[in-house]
CSV table of C-alpha atoms in Angstrom, one decimal:
chain,number,residue,atom,x,y,z
A,1,MET,CA,2.5,-86.6,-35.5
A,2,ALA,CA,1.4,-84.5,-32.3
A,3,THR,CA,-0.9,-82.6,-34.8
A,4,ASP,CA,-3.3,-85.5,-35.1
A,5,LEU,CA,-4.2,-85.2,-31.6
A,6,ARG,CA,-7.0,-82.6,-30.2
A,7,TRP,CA,-4.5,-82.6,-27.0
A,8,ARG,CA,-0.8,-83.2,-26.7
A,9,ARG,CA,-0.3,-84.0,-22.7
A,10,ILE,CA,-3.3,-85.9,-21.6
A,11,LEU,CA,-3.9,-87.2,-18.0
A,12,LEU,CA,-6.3,-90.7,-18.3
A,13,LYS,CA,-8.5,-91.0,-15.5
A,14,LEU,CA,-9.6,-94.9,-14.9
A,15,SER,CA,-11.8,-96.4,-12.4
A,16,GLY,CA,-10.4,-99.5,-11.0
A,17,GLU,CA,-13.3,-101.2,-12.0
A,18,ALA,CA,-12.4,-100.8,-15.6
A,19,LEU,CA,-9.6,-103.0,-15.1
A,20,THR,CA,-12.0,-106.1,-14.2
A,21,GLY,CA,-13.7,-106.9,-17.5
A,22,LYS,CA,-16.8,-109.1,-16.8
A,23,GLY,CA,-15.4,-110.5,-13.7
A,24,GLY,CA,-16.4,-107.7,-11.6
A,25,PHE,CA,-13.3,-108.1,-9.5
A,26,GLY,CA,-9.3,-107.8,-9.7
A,27,ILE,CA,-7.8,-107.3,-12.9
A,28,ASP,CA,-8.4,-108.9,-16.5
A,29,PRO,CA,-5.3,-109.3,-18.3
A,30,ALA,CA,-7.6,-108.8,-21.5
A,31,VAL,CA,-8.9,-105.4,-20.9
A,32,THR,CA,-5.6,-104.2,-19.4
A,33,SER,CA,-3.8,-105.2,-22.8
A,34,ARG,CA,-6.5,-103.6,-24.6
A,35,ILE,CA,-6.2,-100.4,-22.7
A,36,ALA,CA,-2.3,-100.3,-22.8
A,37,ASP,CA,-2.4,-100.7,-26.8
A,38,GLU,CA,-4.7,-97.7,-26.9
A,39,ILE,CA,-2.4,-95.8,-24.6
A,40,LYS,CA,0.4,-96.6,-27.1
A,41,GLN,CA,-1.5,-95.5,-30.0
A,42,VAL,CA,-1.9,-92.3,-28.8
A,43,VAL,CA,1.8,-92.2,-27.8
A,44,GLU,CA,2.5,-93.2,-31.2
A,45,LEU,CA,0.6,-90.3,-32.7
A,46,GLY,CA,2.6,-87.7,-30.4
A,47,GLY,CA,1.0,-87.7,-27.2
A,48,GLN,CA,2.5,-87.7,-23.6
A,49,VAL,CA,0.2,-89.8,-21.6
A,50,GLY,CA,-0.3,-89.8,-17.5
A,51,VAL,CA,-2.6,-92.3,-16.2
A,52,VAL,CA,-4.5,-92.7,-12.8
A,53,VAL,CA,-6.3,-95.7,-11.8
A,54,GLY,CA,-8.5,-95.8,-9.0
A,55,GLY,CA,-8.7,-99.0,-6.7
A,56,GLY,CA,-12.0,-100.1,-6.3
A,57,ASN,CA,-11.5,-103.2,-8.2
A,58,PHE,CA,-10.0,-104.3,-4.7
A,59,VAL,CA,-11.1,-102.2,-2.2
A,60,ARG,CA,-13.0,-98.7,-1.5
A,61,GLY,CA,-12.4,-96.7,2.0
A,62,ALA,CA,-15.6,-95.4,2.2
A,63,GLN,CA,-17.3,-98.8,2.0
A,64,ILE,CA,-15.0,-100.5,4.8
A,65,ALA,CA,-15.7,-97.3,6.7
A,66,SER,CA,-19.5,-98.0,6.4
A,67,SER,CA,-18.4,-101.6,7.8
A,68,GLY,CA,-17.0,-100.1,10.9
A,69,LEU,CA,-13.3,-100.0,10.0
A,70,ASP,CA,-11.4,-96.7,10.6
A,71,ARG,CA,-11.7,-94.8,7.6
A,72,VAL,CA,-8.0,-93.9,7.4
A,73,SER,CA,-6.9,-97.3,7.5
A,74,GLY,CA,-9.4,-97.6,4.5
A,75,ASP,CA,-8.3,-95.1,2.7
A,76,HIS,CA,-4.5,-96.3,2.8
A,77,MET,CA,-5.5,-100.0,1.6
A,78,GLY,CA,-7.2,-98.1,-1.2
A,79,MET,CA,-4.2,-96.6,-2.1
A,80,LEU,CA,-2.2,-99.7,-2.2
A,81,ALA,CA,-4.9,-101.1,-4.3
A,82,THR,CA,-4.2,-98.2,-6.8
A,83,VAL,CA,-0.4,-98.9,-6.7
A,84,MET,CA,-1.3,-102.8,-7.6
A,85,ASN,CA,-3.4,-101.5,-10.5
A,86,ALA,CA,-0.3,-98.9,-11.8
A,87,LEU,CA,2.0,-102.1,-11.7
A,88,ALA,CA,-0.3,-104.2,-13.7
A,89,LEU,CA,-1.0,-101.3,-16.5
A,90,ASN,CA,2.8,-100.7,-16.5
A,91,ALA,CA,3.6,-104.5,-17.2
A,92,ALA,CA,1.3,-104.4,-20.2
A,93,LEU,CA,2.9,-101.1,-21.6
A,94,THR,CA,6.5,-102.6,-20.8
A,95,SER,CA,5.4,-105.6,-22.8
A,96,ARG,CA,4.6,-103.6,-26.0
A,97,GLY,CA,7.7,-101.6,-26.0
A,98,VAL,CA,6.1,-98.5,-24.3
A,99,PRO,CA,8.5,-96.9,-21.8
A,100,ALA,CA,6.4,-96.3,-18.4
A,101,ARG,CA,7.2,-95.7,-14.8
A,102,VAL,CA,5.0,-96.0,-11.8
A,103,LEU,CA,5.4,-93.1,-9.5
A,104,SER,CA,3.7,-93.4,-5.9
A,105,ALA,CA,2.1,-90.7,-3.8
A,106,ILE,CA,2.7,-93.1,-0.6
A,107,ALA,CA,6.4,-94.6,-0.5
A,108,VAL,CA,6.8,-98.0,-1.4
A,109,PRO,CA,10.4,-98.0,-2.3
A,110,THR,CA,11.0,-101.9,-3.1
A,111,ILE,CA,8.2,-101.6,-5.6
A,112,CYS,CA,8.3,-98.1,-7.5
A,113,ASP,CA,9.7,-94.7,-6.9
A,114,SER,CA,8.0,-91.9,-5.0
A,115,PHE,CA,6.1,-89.1,-6.7
A,116,THR,CA,7.7,-85.7,-7.3
A,117,GLN,CA,6.8,-83.3,-9.7
A,118,ARG,CA,10.4,-82.8,-11.1
A,119,ALA,CA,10.5,-86.7,-11.7
A,120,ALA,CA,7.3,-87.1,-13.5
A,121,LEU,CA,7.8,-84.0,-15.5
A,122,GLY,CA,11.3,-85.3,-16.5
A,123,HIS,CA,9.5,-88.6,-17.6
A,124,PHE,CA,7.1,-87.3,-19.5
A,125,GLN,CA,10.0,-85.1,-21.4
A,126,ALA,CA,11.7,-88.6,-22.4
A,127,GLY,CA,8.7,-89.6,-23.8
A,128,ARG,CA,7.3,-92.2,-20.8
A,129,VAL,CA,4.0,-92.9,-20.1
A,130,VAL,CA,3.8,-91.9,-16.3
A,131,LEU,CA,1.4,-94.0,-14.2
A,132,PHE,CA,0.4,-92.0,-10.7
A,133,ALA,CA,-0.4,-94.3,-8.0
A,134,GLY,CA,-1.4,-93.5,-4.3
A,135,GLY,CA,-4.1,-91.1,-5.0
A,136,THR,CA,-3.0,-88.0,-3.3
A,137,GLY,CA,-1.2,-89.8,-0.7
A,138,ASN,CA,-3.7,-88.3,1.9
A,139,PRO,CA,-6.8,-90.2,3.2
A,140,PHE,CA,-10.4,-88.7,2.5
A,141,PHE,CA,-9.6,-87.7,-1.1
A,142,THR,CA,-10.8,-89.3,-4.3
A,143,THR,CA,-8.6,-90.5,-7.0
A,144,ASP,CA,-10.6,-88.3,-9.3
A,145,THR,CA,-9.2,-85.1,-7.1
A,146,GLY,CA,-5.6,-86.9,-7.5
A,147,ALA,CA,-6.0,-87.1,-11.0
A,148,VAL,CA,-7.0,-83.4,-11.4
A,149,LEU,CA,-4.2,-82.7,-9.1
A,150,ARG,CA,-1.7,-84.4,-11.1
A,151,ALA,CA,-3.0,-82.9,-14.3
A,152,VAL,CA,-2.4,-79.3,-12.6
A,153,GLU,CA,1.2,-80.3,-11.8
A,154,MET,CA,2.2,-81.7,-14.9
A,155,GLY,CA,0.6,-79.0,-16.9
A,156,CYS,CA,-1.9,-81.5,-18.9
A,157,GLU,CA,-4.2,-80.0,-21.5
A,158,VAL,CA,-7.3,-82.0,-20.5
A,159,VAL,CA,-8.4,-84.8,-18.2
A,160,MET,CA,-10.0,-87.6,-20.0
A,161,LYS,CA,-12.1,-89.9,-17.9
A,162,GLY,CA,-12.8,-93.3,-18.9
A,163,THR,CA,-16.0,-94.4,-17.4
A,164,GLN,CA,-18.5,-97.2,-18.2
A,165,VAL,CA,-20.9,-94.7,-20.4
A,166,ASP,CA,-20.3,-92.6,-23.0
A,167,GLY,CA,-20.6,-89.0,-21.7
A,168,VAL,CA,-22.4,-87.2,-19.0
A,169,TYR,CA,-26.0,-87.8,-18.4
A,170,SER,CA,-28.9,-86.3,-16.5
A,171,ALA,CA,-29.4,-89.5,-14.7
A,172,ASP,CA,-28.0,-93.1,-14.6
A,173,PRO,CA,-28.7,-94.3,-18.2
A,174,LYS,CA,-28.6,-97.7,-16.8
A,175,THR,CA,-31.5,-97.5,-14.4
A,176,ASP,CA,-33.3,-94.2,-16.0
A,177,PRO,CA,-34.4,-94.6,-19.5
A,178,THR,CA,-35.4,-91.2,-19.6
A,179,ALA,CA,-32.2,-89.7,-19.0
A,180,SER,CA,-30.5,-87.4,-21.5
A,181,ARG,CA,-26.9,-86.9,-22.7
A,182,PHE,CA,-24.7,-83.6,-22.6
A,183,ASP,CA,-22.3,-83.3,-25.6
A,184,ARG,CA,-21.1,-80.4,-23.6
A,185,LEU,CA,-21.1,-78.6,-20.3
A,186,THR,CA,-19.4,-76.1,-17.9
A,187,HIS,CA,-17.8,-77.1,-14.6
A,188,ARG,CA,-20.2,-74.6,-13.2
A,189,GLU,CA,-23.3,-76.6,-14.6
A,190,VAL,CA,-21.6,-79.8,-13.1
A,191,LEU,CA,-21.4,-78.5,-9.8
A,192,ALA,CA,-24.8,-76.9,-9.7
A,193,ARG,CA,-26.8,-79.8,-10.8
A,194,GLY,CA,-25.0,-82.1,-8.9
A,195,LEU,CA,-24.0,-84.4,-12.1
A,196,SER,CA,-21.9,-87.4,-11.4
A,197,VAL,CA,-18.9,-86.7,-13.4
A,198,MET,CA,-16.2,-86.2,-10.7
A,199,ASP,CA,-16.5,-85.2,-7.3
A,200,ALA,CA,-17.1,-81.6,-6.4
A,201,THR,CA,-13.3,-81.0,-5.1
A,202,ALA,CA,-12.4,-82.6,-8.3
A,203,ILE,CA,-14.5,-80.2,-10.8
A,204,ALA,CA,-13.7,-77.2,-8.4
A,205,LEU,CA,-10.1,-77.8,-9.2
A,206,ALA,CA,-10.5,-78.3,-12.7
A,207,ARG,CA,-12.5,-75.3,-13.1
A,208,ASP,CA,-9.9,-72.8,-11.1
A,209,ASN,CA,-7.2,-74.1,-13.4
A,210,ARG,CA,-9.0,-74.1,-16.6
A,211,ILE,CA,-8.7,-77.9,-17.2
A,212,PRO,CA,-11.3,-79.4,-19.3
A,213,VAL,CA,-12.6,-82.8,-18.6
A,214,SER,CA,-13.7,-85.1,-21.4
A,215,VAL,CA,-15.9,-88.0,-20.4
A,216,PHE,CA,-15.8,-91.2,-22.5
A,217,SER,CA,-16.6,-95.0,-22.2
A,218,ILE,CA,-13.4,-96.7,-21.6
A,219,GLY,CA,-15.4,-100.0,-22.4
A,220,GLU,CA,-15.8,-99.1,-26.0
A,221,PRO,CA,-12.7,-100.1,-28.0
A,222,GLY,CA,-10.8,-97.4,-29.6
A,223,ALA,CA,-12.7,-94.4,-27.9
A,224,PHE,CA,-9.5,-93.6,-25.9
A,225,VAL,CA,-7.9,-93.1,-29.3
A,226,ALA,CA,-11.0,-91.5,-31.0
A,227,VAL,CA,-11.5,-88.9,-28.6
A,228,ALA,CA,-8.1,-87.8,-27.9
A,229,ALA,CA,-7.8,-87.1,-31.7
A,230,GLY,CA,-10.9,-84.9,-31.5
A,231,GLY,CA,-13.6,-87.4,-32.5
A,232,GLY,CA,-15.4,-90.3,-30.8
A,233,ARG,CA,-18.4,-89.9,-28.5
A,234,SER,CA,-18.0,-88.1,-25.4
A,235,THR,CA,-19.0,-84.9,-23.3
A,236,LEU,CA,-16.7,-82.1,-22.6
A,237,VAL,CA,-16.6,-80.3,-19.5
A,238,THR,CA,-15.0,-76.8,-20.0
A,239,VAL,CA,-15.0,-73.7,-18.4
A,240,GLU,CA,-16.6,-71.6,-20.9
A,241,ASP,CA,-20.2,-72.6,-22.5
A,242,ALA,CA,-20.5,-73.6,-25.8
A,243,ASN,CA,-21.8,-70.3,-27.2
A,244,SER,CA,-19.1,-68.1,-25.7
A,245,GLY,CA,-16.4,-66.6,-28.0
């Protein structure tokens, strides 16, 4: 039942690295399968799920630019990497009987349909998982910004960002043992403190459209389902602070 979920229409944002497992590069079928299983569980609870996956497991435009290649070309390569990741996740979902569609912001008609808001909303309403590929379709914008943009266009109630840690910290907890974890923040606090949640453009877009961002560990089995249902361990970034109202 949809009432078992905290949010009914969810935009799940994953980094490309989330699909690599322990290999550090490419796509680990076991990891992709587990994530697909969790998406299936949320759908069975009545959720409507859109997914944006980055392409960092294959290529990052900014890194390519730092090595001397044109940044625009690098970003286009990164967009193509997100298409590959979306296709992999789409295959894993389909094999589990979960109807899904890949919609790309860059035209690759022999592989998948191009994104339009109208088509994407139709897929949501038909009960399909929508995999948004190609970022925003423009260079110089991150897939975090693309995820929030799609969430706004789709009327999503939350952006759930799956990371390698269980929330937002004051510093990288993997390198700084004194880093403190936040249970709740506002978009304004994230921007003012320069916290590594999403890039500033993405956070500002979420703030302006009053979309909360829930940050959790995608590496923890079952975390996506638990947090979507209102439990689990995460940091919630909202417009209002915890003491308002």
